[in-house]
Every structure is written in structure tokens, then in C-alpha cells.
Amino acid sequence: MSHGTLVLVRHGQSAWNLENRFTGWVDVDITDAGKAEAVAAGQSLQSSGIEFDEVHTSVLRRAIHTSWAILGELQMSWLPTFRSWRLNERHYGGLQGLNKAETAAEHGDDQVHIWRRSYDVPPPAAPADDPTVRDRRYAGVSAGDLPQSESLALTVARTKPYLDAEILPKLQSGKNLLVVAHGNSLRGIVMSLDGITSDKIPGVNIPTGLPLVYSFDDRGDVAQRAYLGEPSRTQSAQSELDGARPG
């Protein structure tokens, strides 16, 4: 049986992307521009001819609403959809809601760069009563698993069990999967699939609303990965990804 195809899409532009604020687990929605990005992603996938079997998203509405717009373009709104907190964005702790430029002015560019772009340094923790995790959608999650802050390394560790248990086995069975999530949770998946090292993955940016298509050989190894969309948006992202891969 041939391997399925995996398509990764970061949600369309969110309201706090536009306002340059740390978002993390705060449940903000996509903007009109983000909706347009999602529609364009759906159109690119429609042209690709990929027939999906399942959709997987985080439990945050910017990913959910992006998936709805994509499926609307594909006329596949009926597809089985699975949602998991493990696909959520990186938890930015006490930085969530803050403007990035103002935070840099207060703490210094170097410190904010470490919080944002290092692999294993988390931002300051959110308060113990952080409302973003004390939400009904996380009622079934062990309190010890819910973060107060995450580095990229912790985000990768949170995402990997879902990749191993819910995504890779279904690809191996021949299913084509659409995963709509977030920049950092998707970087965790990309890191695992492509064997990208911890010193390289912080430099890989996943653009909003651009489908990243993975195809596999019969052994399950990545045969090809390519962004779909306008070359003006895909070229730099593809170059970053190709440059980070070993060998």
C-alpha cells in the first residue's frame, strides 16, 4: 500500500498577528486577510488534486476557522475532523497579549530574541490562574500536562506524541491528511519529518496560509516537500526549509 500525502497549513493571519502581539493559547480569530489566505490555500489544494481523508486541527479557533475556509473551497466540509490541544500554538506564558515591540523596549531586543527564537529557553510563566488553560476545552487534559509557558523544545515534545499516534500511522495506511495548526506546533512536525536539528529549526518560519505538501516513498521516508501558492510567498519559505535540512 502506498503512503498517504500530508499537507500542513498554518492558520491564516490572526487579529494579534496583525497587531504584533504574542498570541500563544489566547483564542483570537483570523482577520479578513487571514480568511482570504485560507481561501487561497483551498484553491491551491483544489488545483493540486489531493483528495483528503481526514482533517486535524488544534482546539483554537484561528486554526479551526482556517480549516473551514479551506474545506469550503474543496467542497469537503463533510470530512472527518479531529482536534487536539497537542496541536496548539506554543504557550508564550506571561508574554501572551503583549505587543512584541513594546516588550522589546522594556526587556531589550536580545532578551526578547532569546524568548522568541532560542530552542530551549521559555518565556516567563503565566500566572497559576491563567485563563487560557483553565478552559472547558482542556477538561480532559491532566493538569500536569497543561503549560504555563513553553520553549520551542517543550512545544515539540508536546506535539510529537500526536504525530506518532494519530498522524504517521494513518499516513502509513494510505490516508491523505490535512493538518491545520500553528507556526510552532507545525515546526515541531517539520523537525521530526525532516530530521532538522535543534540549532536549525528556530530559523525555519512557517508562513500563514501556505500549504506545505509532504509526499513519502514506500518506506515512509520523505520523498518531497513543497509549498503551494504564489512564488512571491513560497520561494523564501521553501529556501529556509531546504537550507535547514541535514545533508
Coordinates of C-alpha atoms in Angstrom, one line a residue:
M1 CA 0.0 0.0 0.0
S2 CA 1.3 3.4 -0.9
H3 CA 1.9 6.1 1.7
G4 CA -0.6 8.9 2.1
T5 CA 0.1 12.6 1.5
L6 CA 0.4 15.1 4.3
V7 CA -0.4 18.7 4.0
L8 CA 0.5 21.2 6.7
V9 CA -1.2 24.6 6.8
R10 CA -0.5 27.4 9.4
H11 CA -3.7 29.3 10.2
G12 CA -4.4 32.5 8.2
Q13 CA -3.4 35.8 9.7
S14 CA -4.9 36.4 13.1
A15 CA -6.0 39.6 14.8
W16 CA -3.0 39.5 17.0
N17 CA -0.6 38.7 14.1
L18 CA -1.8 42.0 12.7
E19 CA -1.4 43.8 16.0
N20 CA 2.1 42.3 16.5
R21 CA 1.1 40.7 19.8
F22 CA 2.2 37.4 21.4
T23 CA -0.7 35.1 21.0
G24 CA 0.1 31.6 22.2
W25 CA -3.0 29.9 23.6
V26 CA -5.2 33.0 23.6
D27 CA -8.1 32.2 21.3
V28 CA -8.1 35.0 18.8
D29 CA -9.8 34.7 15.4
I30 CA -8.4 35.2 11.9
T31 CA -8.8 38.5 10.1
D32 CA -10.4 39.1 6.8
A33 CA -6.9 38.9 5.3
G34 CA -6.4 35.6 7.1
K35 CA -9.7 34.3 5.7
A36 CA -8.5 35.3 2.2
E37 CA -5.3 33.4 2.8
A38 CA -7.2 30.3 3.8
V39 CA -9.4 30.6 0.7
A40 CA -6.3 30.9 -1.4
A41 CA -4.9 27.8 0.3
G42 CA -8.1 25.9 -0.5
Q43 CA -7.9 27.0 -4.1
S44 CA -4.3 25.8 -4.4
L45 CA -5.2 22.4 -2.9
Q46 CA -8.2 22.1 -5.2
S47 CA -5.8 22.6 -8.1
S48 CA -3.4 20.0 -6.7
G49 CA -6.0 17.2 -7.0
I50 CA -5.3 15.8 -3.5
E51 CA -8.3 14.1 -2.1
F52 CA -8.2 14.2 1.7
D53 CA -9.5 11.6 4.1
E54 CA -9.2 13.5 7.4
V55 CA -8.5 16.9 8.9
H56 CA -6.6 17.5 12.1
T57 CA -6.6 20.9 13.9
S58 CA -5.7 22.4 17.2
V59 CA -8.6 23.5 19.5
L60 CA -8.0 27.2 18.8
R61 CA -10.5 28.9 16.5
R62 CA -7.9 30.5 14.2
A63 CA -6.9 27.0 13.1
I64 CA -10.5 25.7 13.1
H65 CA -11.8 28.6 11.1
T66 CA -8.9 28.3 8.6
S67 CA -9.7 24.7 8.1
W68 CA -13.4 25.5 7.5
A69 CA -12.4 28.0 4.8
I70 CA -10.1 25.5 3.1
L71 CA -12.7 22.7 3.2
G72 CA -15.3 25.1 1.8
E73 CA -13.1 25.7 -1.3
L74 CA -12.5 22.0 -1.6
Q75 CA -16.3 21.3 -1.2
M76 CA -15.2 18.8 1.5
S77 CA -16.8 20.3 4.6
W78 CA -18.1 16.8 5.5
L79 CA -14.6 15.3 6.1
P80 CA -14.0 13.7 9.5
T81 CA -12.2 16.3 11.7
F82 CA -10.1 15.6 14.8
R83 CA -9.0 18.4 17.2
S84 CA -6.3 18.2 19.8
W85 CA -4.7 20.6 22.3
R86 CA -1.4 19.0 21.3
L87 CA -1.5 20.9 18.0
N88 CA -2.0 24.2 19.8
E89 CA 0.5 27.1 19.4
R90 CA 3.4 27.4 21.7
H91 CA 2.3 28.8 25.1
Y92 CA 4.0 32.2 25.5
G93 CA 3.4 32.4 29.2
G94 CA 3.4 35.8 30.7
L95 CA 4.1 37.4 27.3
Q96 CA 0.7 36.5 25.9
G97 CA -1.2 39.5 24.9
L98 CA 1.8 41.8 25.0
N99 CA 2.9 43.9 22.0
K100 CA 6.2 42.5 20.7
A101 CA 7.8 45.8 20.0
E102 CA 6.8 47.2 23.5
T103 CA 8.1 44.1 25.1
A104 CA 11.5 44.5 23.4
A105 CA 11.6 48.1 24.5
E106 CA 11.0 47.1 28.1
H107 CA 13.2 44.0 28.3
G108 CA 15.7 44.6 25.5
D109 CA 15.9 43.2 22.0
D110 CA 18.4 40.5 23.0
Q111 CA 16.2 39.1 25.7
V112 CA 13.1 39.0 23.6
H113 CA 15.0 37.4 20.8
I114 CA 16.1 34.6 23.2
W115 CA 12.5 34.1 24.3
R116 CA 11.2 34.0 20.8
R117 CA 13.9 32.3 18.8
S118 CA 16.0 30.1 21.1
Y119 CA 15.2 26.4 21.2
D120 CA 15.1 25.7 24.9
V121 CA 14.5 28.9 26.8
P122 CA 10.8 29.5 27.8
P123 CA 9.4 33.0 28.4
P124 CA 8.3 34.0 31.9
A125 CA 5.5 31.8 33.2
A126 CA 1.9 32.8 33.1
P127 CA 0.1 33.2 36.5
A128 CA -1.2 29.9 38.1
D129 CA -4.8 31.0 37.3
D130 CA -4.0 31.6 33.6
P131 CA -7.5 31.6 32.0
T132 CA -6.1 30.3 28.7
V133 CA -5.6 26.8 30.2
R134 CA -8.5 26.9 32.7
D135 CA -11.0 26.5 29.9
R136 CA -13.6 23.7 29.4
R137 CA -11.9 22.5 26.2
Y138 CA -9.0 21.3 28.4
A139 CA -11.2 19.5 30.9
G140 CA -9.9 16.1 29.8
V141 CA -6.2 17.0 30.0
S142 CA -4.1 16.3 33.1
A143 CA -3.3 19.5 35.0
G144 CA 0.3 18.5 34.9
D145 CA 0.3 18.5 31.1
L146 CA -1.1 22.0 30.7
P147 CA 1.7 24.5 30.3
Q148 CA 2.3 27.9 32.0
S149 CA 5.0 28.7 29.4
E150 CA 6.8 26.8 26.7
S151 CA 10.1 26.9 24.8
L152 CA 10.1 25.6 21.3
A153 CA 11.6 22.4 22.7
L154 CA 8.7 21.9 25.0
T155 CA 6.3 22.6 22.2
V156 CA 8.0 19.9 20.0
A157 CA 7.7 17.5 22.9
R158 CA 4.0 18.2 23.3
T159 CA 3.3 17.8 19.6
K160 CA 5.3 14.7 18.9
P161 CA 3.0 12.1 20.7
Y162 CA 0.1 13.3 18.4
L163 CA 2.3 13.0 15.3
D164 CA 3.4 9.5 16.3
A165 CA 0.0 8.2 17.4
E166 CA -2.5 10.0 15.2
I167 CA -0.8 11.2 12.0
L168 CA 2.1 8.8 11.0
P169 CA 0.1 5.6 11.3
K170 CA -2.7 7.0 9.2
L171 CA -0.3 8.1 6.5
Q172 CA 1.2 4.6 6.6
S173 CA -2.3 3.2 6.0
G174 CA -2.6 5.3 2.8
K175 CA -4.8 8.2 4.1
N176 CA -4.3 11.7 2.9
L177 CA -4.3 14.2 5.8
L178 CA -4.7 17.9 6.2
V179 CA -3.3 19.4 9.4
V180 CA -4.2 23.0 10.2
A181 CA -2.3 24.3 13.2
H182 CA 0.2 27.0 14.2
G183 CA 3.7 28.1 13.4
N184 CA 5.5 26.4 16.3
S185 CA 3.5 23.2 16.5
L186 CA 4.0 22.8 12.8
R187 CA 7.7 23.4 13.2
G188 CA 7.7 20.5 15.6
I189 CA 6.2 18.3 13.0
V190 CA 8.5 19.5 10.3
M191 CA 11.5 19.0 12.6
S192 CA 10.5 15.4 13.1
L193 CA 9.7 14.6 9.5
D194 CA 12.9 16.2 8.0
G195 CA 15.3 15.4 10.8
I196 CA 16.1 19.1 11.3
T197 CA 18.4 19.7 14.3
S198 CA 17.6 21.9 17.3
D199 CA 20.1 24.6 16.2
K200 CA 18.4 24.9 12.7
I201 CA 14.7 24.7 13.5
P202 CA 14.4 28.1 15.1
G203 CA 15.3 29.6 11.8
V204 CA 12.5 27.9 9.9
N205 CA 9.5 30.1 9.5
I206 CA 6.1 28.6 8.6
P207 CA 4.1 31.3 6.7
T208 CA 0.4 31.8 7.4
G209 CA -2.0 30.2 4.9
L210 CA 0.5 28.4 2.7
P211 CA 0.0 24.6 2.2
L212 CA 3.2 22.6 2.7
V213 CA 2.8 19.2 1.0
Y214 CA 4.8 16.2 2.0
S215 CA 4.9 13.0 -0.1
F216 CA 6.6 9.8 1.0
D217 CA 8.2 6.8 -0.6
D218 CA 7.2 3.2 0.1
R219 CA 9.4 3.0 3.2
G220 CA 7.7 6.0 4.7
D221 CA 10.7 8.4 4.2
V222 CA 10.0 11.9 3.0
A223 CA 10.3 11.9 -0.8
Q224 CA 9.4 15.5 -1.4
R225 CA 8.2 18.6 0.4
A226 CA 7.0 21.7 -1.4
Y227 CA 4.9 24.8 -0.6
L228 CA 1.9 25.5 -2.8
G229 CA 0.9 29.1 -3.7
E230 CA 2.2 32.3 -5.2
P231 CA 6.0 32.2 -5.8
S232 CA 6.4 35.6 -4.2
R233 CA 5.4 33.9 -0.9
T234 CA 6.6 30.3 -1.3
Q235 CA 10.2 30.9 -2.5
S236 CA 11.8 32.2 0.7
A237 CA 9.9 29.7 2.9
Q238 CA 11.0 26.9 0.6
S239 CA 14.6 28.1 0.7
E240 CA 14.5 28.3 4.5
L241 CA 13.2 24.8 4.8
D242 CA 15.6 23.3 2.3
G243 CA 18.5 25.1 3.9
A244 CA 17.7 23.7 7.4
R245 CA 17.6 20.0 6.3
P246 CA 20.6 17.9 7.0
G247 CA 22.9 16.9 4.2

